Coordinates of C-alpha atoms in Angstrom, one line a residue:
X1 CA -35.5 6.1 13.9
X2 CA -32.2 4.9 15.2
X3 CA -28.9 6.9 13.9
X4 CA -27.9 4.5 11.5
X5 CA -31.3 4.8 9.4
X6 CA -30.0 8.3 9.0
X7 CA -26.6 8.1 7.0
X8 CA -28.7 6.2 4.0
X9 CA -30.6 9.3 3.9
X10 CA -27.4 11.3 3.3
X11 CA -24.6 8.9 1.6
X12 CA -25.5 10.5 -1.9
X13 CA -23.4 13.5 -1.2
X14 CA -26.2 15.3 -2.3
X15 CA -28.0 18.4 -0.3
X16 CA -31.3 16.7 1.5
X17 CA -34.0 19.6 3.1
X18 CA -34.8 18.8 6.7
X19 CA -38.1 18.8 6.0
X20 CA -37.8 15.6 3.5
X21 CA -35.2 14.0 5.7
X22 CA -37.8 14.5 8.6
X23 CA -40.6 12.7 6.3
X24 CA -38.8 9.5 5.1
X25 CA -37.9 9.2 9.2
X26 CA -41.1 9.5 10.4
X27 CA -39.1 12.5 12.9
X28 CA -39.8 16.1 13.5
X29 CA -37.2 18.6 12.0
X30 CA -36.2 19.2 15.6
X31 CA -35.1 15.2 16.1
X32 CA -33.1 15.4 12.9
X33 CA -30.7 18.1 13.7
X34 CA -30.3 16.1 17.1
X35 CA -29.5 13.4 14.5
X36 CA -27.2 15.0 12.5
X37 CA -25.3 16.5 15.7
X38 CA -24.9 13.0 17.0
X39 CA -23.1 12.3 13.2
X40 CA -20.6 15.4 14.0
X41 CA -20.3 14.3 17.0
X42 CA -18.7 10.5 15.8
X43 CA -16.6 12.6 13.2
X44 CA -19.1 12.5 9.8
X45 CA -18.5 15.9 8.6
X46 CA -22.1 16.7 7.5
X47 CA -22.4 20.1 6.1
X48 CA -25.6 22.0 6.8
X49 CA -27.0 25.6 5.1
X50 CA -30.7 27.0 4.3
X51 CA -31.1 24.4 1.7
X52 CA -30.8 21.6 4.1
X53 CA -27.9 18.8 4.9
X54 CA -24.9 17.0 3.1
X55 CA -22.0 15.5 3.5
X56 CA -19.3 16.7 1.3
X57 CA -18.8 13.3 -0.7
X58 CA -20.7 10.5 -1.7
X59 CA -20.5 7.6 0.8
X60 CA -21.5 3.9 1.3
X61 CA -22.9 2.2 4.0
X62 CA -21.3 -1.4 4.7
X63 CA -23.4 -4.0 4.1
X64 CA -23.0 -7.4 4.3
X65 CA -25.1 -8.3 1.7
X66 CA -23.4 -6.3 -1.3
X67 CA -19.8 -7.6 0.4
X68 CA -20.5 -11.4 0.6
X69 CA -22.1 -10.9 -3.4
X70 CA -18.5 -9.2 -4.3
X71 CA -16.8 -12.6 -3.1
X72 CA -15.8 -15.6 -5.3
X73 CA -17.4 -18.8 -4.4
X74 CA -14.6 -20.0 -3.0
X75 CA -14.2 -17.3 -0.1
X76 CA -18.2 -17.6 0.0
X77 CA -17.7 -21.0 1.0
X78 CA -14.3 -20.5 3.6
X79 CA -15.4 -17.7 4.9
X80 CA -16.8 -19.0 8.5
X81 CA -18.8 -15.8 9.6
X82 CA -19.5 -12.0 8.4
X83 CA -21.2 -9.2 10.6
X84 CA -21.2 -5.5 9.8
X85 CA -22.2 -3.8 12.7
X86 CA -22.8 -0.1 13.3
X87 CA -21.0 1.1 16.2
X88 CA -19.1 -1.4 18.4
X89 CA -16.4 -0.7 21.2
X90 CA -14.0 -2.6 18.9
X91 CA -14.1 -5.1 16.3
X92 CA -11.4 -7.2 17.9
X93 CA -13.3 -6.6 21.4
X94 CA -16.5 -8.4 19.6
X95 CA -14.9 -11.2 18.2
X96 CA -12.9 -12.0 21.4
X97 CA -16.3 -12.1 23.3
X98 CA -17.6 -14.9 21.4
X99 CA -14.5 -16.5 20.4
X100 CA -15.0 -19.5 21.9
X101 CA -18.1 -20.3 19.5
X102 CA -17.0 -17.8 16.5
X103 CA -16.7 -20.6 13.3
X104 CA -12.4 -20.3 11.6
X105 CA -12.7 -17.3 9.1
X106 CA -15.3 -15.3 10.7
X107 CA -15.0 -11.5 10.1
X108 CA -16.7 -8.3 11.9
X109 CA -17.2 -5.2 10.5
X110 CA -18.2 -1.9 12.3
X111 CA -19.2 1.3 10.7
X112 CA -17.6 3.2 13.6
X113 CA -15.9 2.4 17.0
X114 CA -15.5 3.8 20.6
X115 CA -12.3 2.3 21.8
X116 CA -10.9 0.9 18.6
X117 CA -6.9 -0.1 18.9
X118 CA -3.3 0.1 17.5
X119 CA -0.3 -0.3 18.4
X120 CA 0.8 0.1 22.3
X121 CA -2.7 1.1 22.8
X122 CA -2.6 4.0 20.5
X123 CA -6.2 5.1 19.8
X124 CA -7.6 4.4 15.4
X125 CA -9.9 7.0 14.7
X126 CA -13.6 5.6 13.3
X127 CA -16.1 8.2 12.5
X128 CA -18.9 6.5 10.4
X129 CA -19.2 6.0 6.7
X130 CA -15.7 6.9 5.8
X131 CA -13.0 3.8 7.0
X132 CA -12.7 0.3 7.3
X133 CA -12.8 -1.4 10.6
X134 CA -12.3 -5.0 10.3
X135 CA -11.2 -8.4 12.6
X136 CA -11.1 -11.5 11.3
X137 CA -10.8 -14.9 13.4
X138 CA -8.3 -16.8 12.3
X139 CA -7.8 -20.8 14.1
X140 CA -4.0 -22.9 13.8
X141 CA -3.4 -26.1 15.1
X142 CA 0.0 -25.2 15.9
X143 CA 1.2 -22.8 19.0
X144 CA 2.7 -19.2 19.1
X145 CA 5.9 -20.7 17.6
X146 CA 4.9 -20.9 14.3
X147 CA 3.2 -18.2 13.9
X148 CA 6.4 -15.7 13.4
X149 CA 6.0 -13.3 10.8
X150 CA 2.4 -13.3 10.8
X151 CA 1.7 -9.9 11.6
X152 CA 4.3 -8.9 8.4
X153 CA 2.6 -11.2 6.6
X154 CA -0.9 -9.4 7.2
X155 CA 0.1 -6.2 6.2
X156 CA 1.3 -7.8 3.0
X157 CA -2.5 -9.7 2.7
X158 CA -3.5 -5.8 2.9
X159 CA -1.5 -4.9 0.0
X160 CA -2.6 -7.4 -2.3
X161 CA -6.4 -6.1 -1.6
X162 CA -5.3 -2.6 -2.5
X163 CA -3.9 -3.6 -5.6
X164 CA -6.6 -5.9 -6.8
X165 CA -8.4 -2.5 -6.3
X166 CA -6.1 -0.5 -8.3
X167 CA -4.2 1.3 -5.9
X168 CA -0.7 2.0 -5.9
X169 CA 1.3 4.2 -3.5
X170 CA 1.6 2.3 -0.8
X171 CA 4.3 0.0 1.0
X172 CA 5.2 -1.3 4.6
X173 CA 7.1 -0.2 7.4
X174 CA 8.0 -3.0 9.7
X175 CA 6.7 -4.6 11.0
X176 CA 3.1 -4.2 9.7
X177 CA 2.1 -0.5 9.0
X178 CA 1.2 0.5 5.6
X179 CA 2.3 3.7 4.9
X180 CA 1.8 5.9 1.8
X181 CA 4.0 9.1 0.5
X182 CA 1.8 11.3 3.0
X183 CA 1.2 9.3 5.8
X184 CA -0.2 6.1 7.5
X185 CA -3.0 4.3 5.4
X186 CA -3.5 1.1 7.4
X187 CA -2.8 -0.6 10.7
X188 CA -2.3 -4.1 11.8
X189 CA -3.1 -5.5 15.6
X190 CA -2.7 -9.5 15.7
X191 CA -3.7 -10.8 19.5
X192 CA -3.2 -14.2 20.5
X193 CA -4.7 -16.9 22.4
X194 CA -4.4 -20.5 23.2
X195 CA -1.3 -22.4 23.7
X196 CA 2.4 -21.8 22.7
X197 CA 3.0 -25.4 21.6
X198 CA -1.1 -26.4 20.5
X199 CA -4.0 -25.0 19.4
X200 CA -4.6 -21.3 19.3
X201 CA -6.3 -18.8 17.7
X202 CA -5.4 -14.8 16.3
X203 CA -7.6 -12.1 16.5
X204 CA -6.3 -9.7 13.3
X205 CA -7.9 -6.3 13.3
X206 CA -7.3 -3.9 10.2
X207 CA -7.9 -0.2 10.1
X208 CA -7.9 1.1 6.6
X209 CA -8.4 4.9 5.7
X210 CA -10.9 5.3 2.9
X211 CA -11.5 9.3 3.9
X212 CA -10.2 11.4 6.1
X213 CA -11.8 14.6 7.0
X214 CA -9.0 18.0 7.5
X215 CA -10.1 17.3 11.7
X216 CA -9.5 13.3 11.6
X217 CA -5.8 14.4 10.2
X218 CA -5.3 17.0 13.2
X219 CA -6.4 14.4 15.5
X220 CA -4.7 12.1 14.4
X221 CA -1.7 13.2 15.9
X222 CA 0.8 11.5 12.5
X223 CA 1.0 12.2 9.1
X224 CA -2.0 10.4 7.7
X225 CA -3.4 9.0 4.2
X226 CA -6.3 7.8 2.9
X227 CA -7.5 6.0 -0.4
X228 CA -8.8 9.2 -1.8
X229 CA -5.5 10.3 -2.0
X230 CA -4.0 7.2 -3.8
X231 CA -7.1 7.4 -6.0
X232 CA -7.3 11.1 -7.5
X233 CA -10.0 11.9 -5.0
X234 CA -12.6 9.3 -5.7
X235 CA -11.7 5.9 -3.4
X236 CA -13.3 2.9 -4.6
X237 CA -16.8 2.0 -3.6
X238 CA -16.1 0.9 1.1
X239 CA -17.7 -2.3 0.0
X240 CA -15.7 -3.5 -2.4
X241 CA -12.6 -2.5 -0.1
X242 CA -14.4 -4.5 2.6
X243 CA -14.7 -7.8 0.1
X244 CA -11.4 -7.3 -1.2
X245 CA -9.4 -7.1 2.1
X246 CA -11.6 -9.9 3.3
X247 CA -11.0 -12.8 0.2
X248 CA -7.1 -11.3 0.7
X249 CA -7.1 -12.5 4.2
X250 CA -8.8 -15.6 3.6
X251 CA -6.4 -16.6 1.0
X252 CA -3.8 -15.3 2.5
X253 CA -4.1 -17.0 6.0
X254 CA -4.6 -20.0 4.1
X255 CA -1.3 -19.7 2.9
X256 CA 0.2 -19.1 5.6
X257 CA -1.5 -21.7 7.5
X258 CA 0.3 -24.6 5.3
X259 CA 3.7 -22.3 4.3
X260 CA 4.3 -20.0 6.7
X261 CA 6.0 -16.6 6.2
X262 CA 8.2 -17.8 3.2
X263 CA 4.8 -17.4 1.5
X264 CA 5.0 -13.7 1.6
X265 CA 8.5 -13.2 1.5
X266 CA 9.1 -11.8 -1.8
X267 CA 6.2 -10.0 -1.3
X268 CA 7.4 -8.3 1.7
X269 CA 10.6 -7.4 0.2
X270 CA 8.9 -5.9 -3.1
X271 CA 6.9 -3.8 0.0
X272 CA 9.8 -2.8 2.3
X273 CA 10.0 0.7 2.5
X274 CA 12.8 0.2 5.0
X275 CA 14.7 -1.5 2.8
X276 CA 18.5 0.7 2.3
X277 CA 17.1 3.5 4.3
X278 CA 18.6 4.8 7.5
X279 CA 17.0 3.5 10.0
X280 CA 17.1 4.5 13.7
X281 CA 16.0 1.6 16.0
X282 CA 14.8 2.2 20.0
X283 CA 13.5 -0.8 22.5
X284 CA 14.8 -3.7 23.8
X285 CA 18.6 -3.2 22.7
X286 CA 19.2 0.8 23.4
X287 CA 18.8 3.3 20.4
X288 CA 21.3 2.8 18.0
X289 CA 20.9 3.4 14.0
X290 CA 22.2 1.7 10.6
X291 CA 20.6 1.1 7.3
X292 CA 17.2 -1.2 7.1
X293 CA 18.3 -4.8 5.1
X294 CA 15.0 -6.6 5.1
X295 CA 14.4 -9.4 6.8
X296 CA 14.9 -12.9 8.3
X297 CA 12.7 -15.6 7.5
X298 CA 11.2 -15.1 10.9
X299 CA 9.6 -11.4 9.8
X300 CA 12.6 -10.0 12.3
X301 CA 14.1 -7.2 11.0
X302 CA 17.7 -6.8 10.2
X303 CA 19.6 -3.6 10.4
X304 CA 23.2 -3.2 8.8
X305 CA 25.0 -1.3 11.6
X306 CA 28.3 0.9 10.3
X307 CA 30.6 -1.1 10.8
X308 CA 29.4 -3.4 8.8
X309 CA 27.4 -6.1 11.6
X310 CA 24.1 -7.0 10.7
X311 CA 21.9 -7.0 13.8
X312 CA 18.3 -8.7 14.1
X313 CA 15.6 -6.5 16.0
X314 CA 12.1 -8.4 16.7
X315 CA 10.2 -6.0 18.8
X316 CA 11.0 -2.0 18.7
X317 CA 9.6 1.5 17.3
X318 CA 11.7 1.8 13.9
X319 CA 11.5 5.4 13.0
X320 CA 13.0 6.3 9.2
X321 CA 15.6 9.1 10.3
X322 CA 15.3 12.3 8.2
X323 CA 18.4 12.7 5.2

């Protein structure tokens, strides 16, 4: 029995003897605990006592099936492609491999990954069972040029998901993290190819905490947050999260498609957690700090400096400074 027949077996949350889990395998009790060591090892925090094995919570599996039945016809019909896979090196790595014959709209999905991405190469944690890890394919006619503000514009498409699921809490630190009061929730990577001035195509991959176990949060090496703790301890159901994040990207890449980021302007701004805080901004133009003042119709964000000058910034680390 491959690994993945396994967390089935366990996603009830309740205790499961090894000597039934080794019966609906087909496996000796020995070949389950090497199971369940592989599960520890990819970060599922399955429990284990004389009474047998559980994890501490119940969990879903993805399944493509049950996501594509939570979509409206309409995304049924735009959506150009949906995978869930178990374990990939990265969702954006998959789609990028078969980009060149991957349909507009197609989406992959991976219960866990081995070298999943964010920003400036920064590792996104993936044990299975507990996260999203999604890409979508998204096709434009124009070039790089008009695509300013998309990554902004994602990270609003993410917040729209989360409140057609009910959860509030969160909000966006430029240019595309969505942060809650106790951490990061979600991350954003947009990769482009094709030309500047024709055709090209974007690569979007989202990492969304549904769980996070007390060692994910050490690891993670930030303060973290997770739908569980937007949503009194019981998230909504990962395949619902997956159906909602995916008709929010459809619909919103559609929109930007024809509009652009004016589409998600308002949005943004009703997001920006940046927004008349102090702000202290390093890359590209030295360090220097001011108060965050939204931003240009570009996604580029504008800082009001003390004297009064209001200076644009389109690629740094913004960190909030500390009152």
């Amino acid at each position: 029995m491959a690994i993945e027949a396994l967390l089935p077996l366990l996603a009830s949350g309740e205790t499961v003897s090894g000597v039934e889990l080794a019966a609906r395998a087909g496996l000796t009790r020995a070949a389950i605990w090497k199971q369940i060591e592989t599960l520890r090892a990819l970060g599922l925090p399955v429990e284990s006592g004389g009474a047998g094995y559980k994890v501490p919570w119940p969990l879903q599996v993805l399944d493509a099936a049950r996501i594509r039945a939570s979509l409206s016809a309409d995304h049924v019909a735009a959506l150009g492609g949906l995978e869930v896979h178990w374990q990939l090196d990265s969702t954006s790595s998959e789609l990028q491999r078969h980009i060149a014959a991957a349909a507009d709209l197609s989406m992959v999905f991976a219960e866990t990954q081995s070298a999943g991405r964010g920003r400036r190469g920064r590792t996104w944690l993936s044990p299975p069972g507990l996260n999203i890890h999604l890409s979508c394919l998204k096709r434009f006619d124009a070039g790089f040029a008009a695509l300013s503000g998309l990554s902004l514009a994602i990270g609003v498409m993410v917040l729209r998901a989360l409140e057609q699921l009910g959860i509030a809490g969160a909000g966006l630190k430029w240019p595309n993290d969505v942060l809650a009061t106790k951490g990061k929730l979600a991350g954003v990577l947009v990769e482009l190819s094709g030309e500047y001035q024709g055709p090209c195509a974007a690569v979007i991959g989202v990492g969304l905490n549904v769980r996070l176990t007390p060692q994910l949060r050490e690891q993670a090496g930030q303060p973290v947050c997770d739908l569980a703790a937007l949503a009194d301890g019981t998230p909504p159901d990962r395949n619902r999260v997956a159906a909602a994040l995916v008709g929010a990207l459809i619909d919103g890449l559609q929109a930007f498609e024809r509009d652009g980021f004016d589409a998600f302007a308002a949005d943004y701004a009703r997001y920006d957690l940046l927004r008349g805080q102090p702000v202290t901004v390093s890359g590209g133009q030295g360090e220097f700090e001011g108060i965050g003042d939204g931003v240009d119709s570009r996604g580029a964000l504008l800082v009001r400096l003390p004297d009064g000058e209001r200076r644009k910034v389109d690629s740094a680390d913004v960190s909030v400074r500390r009152a």
